[in-house]
mmCIF file of C-alpha atoms in Angstrom:
data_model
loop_
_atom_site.group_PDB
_atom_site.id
_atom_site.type_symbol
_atom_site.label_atom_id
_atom_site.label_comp_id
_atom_site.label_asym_id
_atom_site.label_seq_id
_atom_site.Cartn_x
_atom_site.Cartn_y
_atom_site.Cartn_z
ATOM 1 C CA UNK A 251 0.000 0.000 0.000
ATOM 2 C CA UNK A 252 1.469 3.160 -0.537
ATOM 3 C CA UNK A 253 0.479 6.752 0.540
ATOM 4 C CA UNK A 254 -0.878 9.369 -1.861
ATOM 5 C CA UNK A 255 -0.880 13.357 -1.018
ATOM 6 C CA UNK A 256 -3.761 15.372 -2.793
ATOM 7 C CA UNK A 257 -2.812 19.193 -2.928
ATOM 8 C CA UNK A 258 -5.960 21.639 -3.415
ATOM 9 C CA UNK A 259 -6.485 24.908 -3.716
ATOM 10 C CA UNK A 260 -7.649 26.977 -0.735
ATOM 11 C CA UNK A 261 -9.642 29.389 -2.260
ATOM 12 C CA UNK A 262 -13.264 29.813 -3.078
ATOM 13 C CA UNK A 263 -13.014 32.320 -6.190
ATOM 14 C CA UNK A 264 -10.397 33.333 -9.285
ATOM 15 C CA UNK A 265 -9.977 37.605 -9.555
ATOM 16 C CA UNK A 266 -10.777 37.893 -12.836
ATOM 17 C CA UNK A 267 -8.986 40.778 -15.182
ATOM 18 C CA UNK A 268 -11.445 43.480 -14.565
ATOM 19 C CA UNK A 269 -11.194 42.395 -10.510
ATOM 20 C CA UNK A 270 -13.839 40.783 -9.784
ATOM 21 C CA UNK A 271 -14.149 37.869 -8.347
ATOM 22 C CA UNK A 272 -15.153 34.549 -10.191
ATOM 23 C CA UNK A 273 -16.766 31.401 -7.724
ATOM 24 C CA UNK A 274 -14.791 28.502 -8.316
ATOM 25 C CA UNK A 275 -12.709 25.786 -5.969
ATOM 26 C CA UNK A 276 -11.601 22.424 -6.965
ATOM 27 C CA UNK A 277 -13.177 20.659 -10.135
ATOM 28 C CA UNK A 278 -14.713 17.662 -8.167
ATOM 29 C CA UNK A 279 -14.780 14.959 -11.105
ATOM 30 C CA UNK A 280 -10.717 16.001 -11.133
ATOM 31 C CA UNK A 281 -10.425 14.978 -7.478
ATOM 32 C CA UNK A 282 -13.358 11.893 -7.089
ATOM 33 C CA UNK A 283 -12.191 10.360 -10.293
ATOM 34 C CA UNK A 284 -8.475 9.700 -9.252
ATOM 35 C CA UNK A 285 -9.059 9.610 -5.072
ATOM 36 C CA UNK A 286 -11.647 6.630 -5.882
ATOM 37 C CA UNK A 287 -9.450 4.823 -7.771
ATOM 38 C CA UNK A 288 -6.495 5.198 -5.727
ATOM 39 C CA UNK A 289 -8.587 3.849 -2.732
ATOM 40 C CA UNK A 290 -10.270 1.185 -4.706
ATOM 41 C CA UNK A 291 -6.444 -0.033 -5.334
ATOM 42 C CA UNK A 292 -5.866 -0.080 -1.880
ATOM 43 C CA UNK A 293 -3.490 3.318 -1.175
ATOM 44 C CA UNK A 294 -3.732 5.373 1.209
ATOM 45 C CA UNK A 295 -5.054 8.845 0.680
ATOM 46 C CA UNK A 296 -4.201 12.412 2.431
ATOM 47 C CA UNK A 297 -5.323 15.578 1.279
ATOM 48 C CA UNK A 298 -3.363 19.169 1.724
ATOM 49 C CA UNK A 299 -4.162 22.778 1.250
ATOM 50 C CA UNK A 300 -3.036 26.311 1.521
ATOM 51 C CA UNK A 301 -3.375 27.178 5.671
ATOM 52 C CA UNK A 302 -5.123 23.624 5.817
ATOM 53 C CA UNK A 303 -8.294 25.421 4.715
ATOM 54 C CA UNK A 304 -11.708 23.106 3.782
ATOM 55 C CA UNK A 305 -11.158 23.123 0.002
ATOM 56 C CA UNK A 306 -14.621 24.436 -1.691
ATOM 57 C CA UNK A 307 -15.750 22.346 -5.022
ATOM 58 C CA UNK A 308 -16.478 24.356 -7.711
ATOM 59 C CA UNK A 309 -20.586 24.309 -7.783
ATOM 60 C CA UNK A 310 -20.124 24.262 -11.720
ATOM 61 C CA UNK A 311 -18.723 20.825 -11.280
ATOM 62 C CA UNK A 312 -21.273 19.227 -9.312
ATOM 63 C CA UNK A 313 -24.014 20.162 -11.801
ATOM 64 C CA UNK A 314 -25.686 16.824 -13.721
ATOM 65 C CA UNK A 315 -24.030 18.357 -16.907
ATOM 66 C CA UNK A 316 -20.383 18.263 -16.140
ATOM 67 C CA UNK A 317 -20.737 15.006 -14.539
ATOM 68 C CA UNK A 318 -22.021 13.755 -17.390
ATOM 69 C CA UNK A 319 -25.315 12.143 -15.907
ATOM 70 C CA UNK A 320 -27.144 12.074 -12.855
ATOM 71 C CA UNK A 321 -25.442 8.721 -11.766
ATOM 72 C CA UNK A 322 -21.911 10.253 -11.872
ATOM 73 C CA UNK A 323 -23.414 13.862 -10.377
ATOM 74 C CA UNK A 324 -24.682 11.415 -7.439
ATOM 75 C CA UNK A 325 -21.489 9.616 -6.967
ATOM 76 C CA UNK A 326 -19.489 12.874 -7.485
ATOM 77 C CA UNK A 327 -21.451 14.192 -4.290
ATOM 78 C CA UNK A 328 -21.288 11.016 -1.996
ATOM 79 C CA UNK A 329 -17.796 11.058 -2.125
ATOM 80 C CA UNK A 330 -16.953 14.130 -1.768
ATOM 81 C CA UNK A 331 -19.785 13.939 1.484
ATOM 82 C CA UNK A 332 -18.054 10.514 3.152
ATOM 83 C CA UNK A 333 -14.476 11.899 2.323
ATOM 84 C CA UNK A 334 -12.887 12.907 5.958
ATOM 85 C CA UNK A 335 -9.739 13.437 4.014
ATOM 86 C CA UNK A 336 -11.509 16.529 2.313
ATOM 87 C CA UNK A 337 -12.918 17.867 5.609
ATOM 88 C CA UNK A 338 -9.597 17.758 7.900
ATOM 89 C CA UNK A 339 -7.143 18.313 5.244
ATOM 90 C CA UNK A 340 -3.512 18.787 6.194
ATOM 91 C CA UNK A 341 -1.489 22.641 6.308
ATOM 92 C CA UNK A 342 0.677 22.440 3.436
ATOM 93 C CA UNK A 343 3.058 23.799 5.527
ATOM 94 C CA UNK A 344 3.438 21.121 7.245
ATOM 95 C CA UNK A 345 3.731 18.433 4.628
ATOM 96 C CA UNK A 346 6.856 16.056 4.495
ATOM 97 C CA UNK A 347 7.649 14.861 0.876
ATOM 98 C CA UNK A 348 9.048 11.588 2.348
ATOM 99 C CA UNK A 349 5.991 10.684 4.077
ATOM 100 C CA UNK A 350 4.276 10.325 0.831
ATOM 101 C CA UNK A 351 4.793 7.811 -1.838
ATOM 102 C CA UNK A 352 2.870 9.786 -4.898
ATOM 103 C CA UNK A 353 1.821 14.089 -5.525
ATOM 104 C CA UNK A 354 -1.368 14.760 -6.926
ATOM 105 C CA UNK A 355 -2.798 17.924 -8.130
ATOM 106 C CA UNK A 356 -6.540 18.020 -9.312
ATOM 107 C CA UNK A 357 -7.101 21.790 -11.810
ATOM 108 C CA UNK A 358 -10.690 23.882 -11.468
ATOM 109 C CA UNK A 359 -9.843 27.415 -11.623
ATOM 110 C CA UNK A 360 -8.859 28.305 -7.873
ATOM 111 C CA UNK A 361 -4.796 26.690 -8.444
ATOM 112 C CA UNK A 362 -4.909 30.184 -11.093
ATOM 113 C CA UNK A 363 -5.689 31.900 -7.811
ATOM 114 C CA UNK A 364 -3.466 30.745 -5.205
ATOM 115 C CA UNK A 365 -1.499 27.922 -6.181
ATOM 116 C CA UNK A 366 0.166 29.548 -9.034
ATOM 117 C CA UNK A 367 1.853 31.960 -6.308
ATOM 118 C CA UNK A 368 2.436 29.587 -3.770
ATOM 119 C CA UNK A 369 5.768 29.081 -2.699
ATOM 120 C CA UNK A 370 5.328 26.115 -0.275
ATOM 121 C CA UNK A 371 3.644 24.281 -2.995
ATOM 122 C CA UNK A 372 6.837 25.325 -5.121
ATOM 123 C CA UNK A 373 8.752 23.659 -2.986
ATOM 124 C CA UNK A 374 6.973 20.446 -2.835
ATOM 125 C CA UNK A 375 6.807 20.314 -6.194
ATOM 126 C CA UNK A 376 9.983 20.899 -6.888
ATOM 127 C CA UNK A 377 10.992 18.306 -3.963
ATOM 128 C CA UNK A 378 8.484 15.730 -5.935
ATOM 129 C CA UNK A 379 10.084 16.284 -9.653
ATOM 130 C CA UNK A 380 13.415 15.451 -8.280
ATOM 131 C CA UNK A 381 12.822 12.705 -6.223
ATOM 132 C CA UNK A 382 11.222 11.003 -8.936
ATOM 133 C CA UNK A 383 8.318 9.921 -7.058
ATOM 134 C CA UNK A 384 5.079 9.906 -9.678
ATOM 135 C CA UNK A 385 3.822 13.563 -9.743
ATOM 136 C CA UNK A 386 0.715 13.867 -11.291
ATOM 137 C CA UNK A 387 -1.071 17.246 -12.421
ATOM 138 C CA UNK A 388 -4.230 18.026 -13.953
ATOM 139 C CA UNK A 389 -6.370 20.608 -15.801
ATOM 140 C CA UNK A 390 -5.669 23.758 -14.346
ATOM 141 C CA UNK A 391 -3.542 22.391 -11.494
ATOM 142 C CA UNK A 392 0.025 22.930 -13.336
ATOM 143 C CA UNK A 393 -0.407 26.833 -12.443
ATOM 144 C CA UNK A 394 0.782 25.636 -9.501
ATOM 145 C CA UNK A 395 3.892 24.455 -12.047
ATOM 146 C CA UNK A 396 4.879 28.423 -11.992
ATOM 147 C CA UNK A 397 5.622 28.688 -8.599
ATOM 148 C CA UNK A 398 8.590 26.318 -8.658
ATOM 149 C CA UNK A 399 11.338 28.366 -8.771
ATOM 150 C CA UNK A 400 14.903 26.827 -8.434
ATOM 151 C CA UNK A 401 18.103 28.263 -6.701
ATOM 152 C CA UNK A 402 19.148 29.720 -9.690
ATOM 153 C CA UNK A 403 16.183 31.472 -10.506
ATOM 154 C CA UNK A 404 14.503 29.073 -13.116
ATOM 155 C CA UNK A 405 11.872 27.368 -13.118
ATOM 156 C CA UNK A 406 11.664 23.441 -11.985
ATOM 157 C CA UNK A 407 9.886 22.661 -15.329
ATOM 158 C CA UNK A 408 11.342 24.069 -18.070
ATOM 159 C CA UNK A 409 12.092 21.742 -20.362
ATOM 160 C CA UNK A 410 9.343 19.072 -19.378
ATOM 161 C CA UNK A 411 6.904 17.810 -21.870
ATOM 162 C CA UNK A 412 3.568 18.744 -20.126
ATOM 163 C CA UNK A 413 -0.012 19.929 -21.106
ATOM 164 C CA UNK A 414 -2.667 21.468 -19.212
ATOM 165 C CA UNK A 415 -5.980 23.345 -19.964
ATOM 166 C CA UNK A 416 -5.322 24.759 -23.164
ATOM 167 C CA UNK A 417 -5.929 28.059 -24.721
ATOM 168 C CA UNK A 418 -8.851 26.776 -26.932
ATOM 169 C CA UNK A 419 -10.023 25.079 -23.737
ATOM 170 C CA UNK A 420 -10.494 28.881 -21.980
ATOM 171 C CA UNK A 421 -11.908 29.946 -24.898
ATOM 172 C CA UNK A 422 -14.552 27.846 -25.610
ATOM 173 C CA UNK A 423 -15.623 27.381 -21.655
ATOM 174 C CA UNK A 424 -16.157 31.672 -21.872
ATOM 175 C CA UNK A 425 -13.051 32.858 -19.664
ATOM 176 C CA UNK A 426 -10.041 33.593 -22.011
ATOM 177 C CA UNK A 427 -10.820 37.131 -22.436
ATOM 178 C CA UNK A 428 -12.055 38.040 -18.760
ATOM 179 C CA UNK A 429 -8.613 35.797 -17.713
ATOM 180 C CA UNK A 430 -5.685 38.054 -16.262
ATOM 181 C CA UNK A 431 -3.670 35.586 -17.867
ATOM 182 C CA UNK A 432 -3.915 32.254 -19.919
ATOM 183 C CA UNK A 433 -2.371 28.963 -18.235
ATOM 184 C CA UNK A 434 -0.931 27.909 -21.770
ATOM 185 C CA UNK A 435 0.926 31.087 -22.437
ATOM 186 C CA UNK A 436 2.238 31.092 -18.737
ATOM 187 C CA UNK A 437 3.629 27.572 -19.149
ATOM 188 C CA UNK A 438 5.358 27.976 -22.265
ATOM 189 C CA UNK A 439 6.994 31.446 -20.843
ATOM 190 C CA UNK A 440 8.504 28.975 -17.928
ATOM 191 C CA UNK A 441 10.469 27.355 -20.520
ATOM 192 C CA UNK A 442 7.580 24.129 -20.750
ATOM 193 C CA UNK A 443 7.233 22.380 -24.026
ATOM 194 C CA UNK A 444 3.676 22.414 -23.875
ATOM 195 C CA UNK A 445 1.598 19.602 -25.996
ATOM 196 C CA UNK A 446 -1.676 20.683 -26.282
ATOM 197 C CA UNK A 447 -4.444 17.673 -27.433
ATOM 198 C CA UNK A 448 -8.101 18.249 -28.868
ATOM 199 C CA UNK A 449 -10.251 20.680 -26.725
ATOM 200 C CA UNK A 450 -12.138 18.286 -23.828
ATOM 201 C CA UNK A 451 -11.026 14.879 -24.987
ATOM 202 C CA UNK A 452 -8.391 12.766 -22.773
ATOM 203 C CA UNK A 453 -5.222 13.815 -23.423
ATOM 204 C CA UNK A 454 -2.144 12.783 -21.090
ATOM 205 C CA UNK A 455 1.435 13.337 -21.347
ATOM 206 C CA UNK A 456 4.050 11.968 -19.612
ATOM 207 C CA UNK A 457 7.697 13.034 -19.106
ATOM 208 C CA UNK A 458 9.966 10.987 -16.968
ATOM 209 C CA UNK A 459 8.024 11.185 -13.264
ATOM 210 C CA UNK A 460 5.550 13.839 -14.104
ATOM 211 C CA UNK A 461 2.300 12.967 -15.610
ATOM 212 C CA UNK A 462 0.066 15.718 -16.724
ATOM 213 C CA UNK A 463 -3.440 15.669 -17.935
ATOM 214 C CA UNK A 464 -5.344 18.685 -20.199
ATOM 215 C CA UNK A 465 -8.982 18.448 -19.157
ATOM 216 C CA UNK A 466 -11.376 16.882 -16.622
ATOM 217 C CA UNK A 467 -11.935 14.094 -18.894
ATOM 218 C CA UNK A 468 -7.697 13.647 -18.255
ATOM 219 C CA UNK A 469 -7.986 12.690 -14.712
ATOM 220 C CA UNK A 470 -9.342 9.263 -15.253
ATOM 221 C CA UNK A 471 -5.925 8.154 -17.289
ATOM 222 C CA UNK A 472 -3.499 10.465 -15.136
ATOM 223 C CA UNK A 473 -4.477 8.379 -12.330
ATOM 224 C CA UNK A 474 -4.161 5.079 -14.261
ATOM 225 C CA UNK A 475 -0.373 6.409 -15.072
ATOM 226 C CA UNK A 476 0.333 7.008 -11.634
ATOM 227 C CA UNK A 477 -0.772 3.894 -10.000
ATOM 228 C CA UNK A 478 1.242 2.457 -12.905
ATOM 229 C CA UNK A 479 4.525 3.979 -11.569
ATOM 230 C CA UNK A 480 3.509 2.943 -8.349
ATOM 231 C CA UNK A 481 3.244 -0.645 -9.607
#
């Protein structure tokens, strides 16, 4: 059995480029998907946040729509409702990289917010890429990709084949041009070689340890890669 760290975002809303604020969280399928799957394979599961806040699901998430049915809206919402992980998560302050066996970062908007800037999830991050532990990130969770600043300056990443929610993506869900900046561009500027797949299909892409997905519909086979590494 081996232990897997979830790190969310802390934050409830994403200040859009006119200011105002956006309601957003977690995307829930992003976090259910993998964390039942992971549990259902017998791992351990602990999740972290900024301050060791309550993360807040995204309500747009939990709708029928995005879960694509009523079934998977219902199972969305008893997980996330039986999940004590989600209700006592850890200070991210406090996490230990070598208590942990596997990183995984689920997207929705709120990583634009806070994780993006964080430097504690830097670090981790940066710990987790080198230690070549599996390190997998999803959607809009590689913003938290630009706070990993090495020694020198640079970021951890540069040069890593990635992907993440795409230009297109923004477009087409409304928010590239109320964004104060687009994820893509932002990645590519860190020195990423960023691989971007059709617009809401599964697309995964995996460089050495670090397994990135583009989409929601990308956390179902970033988790299959990671409990592959994990063996």
């Amino acid at each position: 059995m081996s232990k897997i760290l979830f790190v969310l975002t802390g934050v409830d809303h994403w200040t859009l480029a006119d200011g105002t604020p956006h309601k957003t969280g977690y995307w829930a399928e992003e976090f259910v998907v993998p964390y039942t799957a992971f549990k259902a394979a017998g791992h351990e599961i602990a999740v972290a946040t900024p301050g060791g806040v309550p993360p807040t699901a995204d309500a747009a998430s939990l709708t029928t729509d995005a879960a694509g049915g009523q079934d998977n809206a219902d199972h969305i919402a008893a997980v996330l409702a039986d999940s004590d992980e989600l209700r006592n998560p850890l200070p991210l302050s406090k996490i230990q990289l070598d208590d942990y066996d596997a990183v995984f970062y689920p997207g929705g908007h709120g990583p634009m917010e806070d994780l993006s800037a964080d430097p504690e999830s830097g670090r981790l991050l940066t710990a987790a890429l080198e230690s070549g532990k599996p390190l997998a990130v999803v959607c809009h969770g590689p913003a938290a990709l630009l706070a990993a600043t090495k020694a020198d300056g640079g970021n951890a990443f540069s040069g890593y084949r990635l992907t993440a929610f795409t230009n297109a993506e923004e477009t087409q869900a409304g928010f590239a041009d109320k964004a104060p900046w687009l994820l893509q561009d932002r990645l590519v500027g860190i020195g990423a070689d960023f691989q971007a797949g059709e617009p809401w299909a599964p697309h995964v892409v995996v460089d050495r340890n670090l397994i990135t997905g583009q989409n929601p519909a990308s956390s179902a086979p970033a988790a299959t890669e990671l409990l592959r590494m994990l063996g």
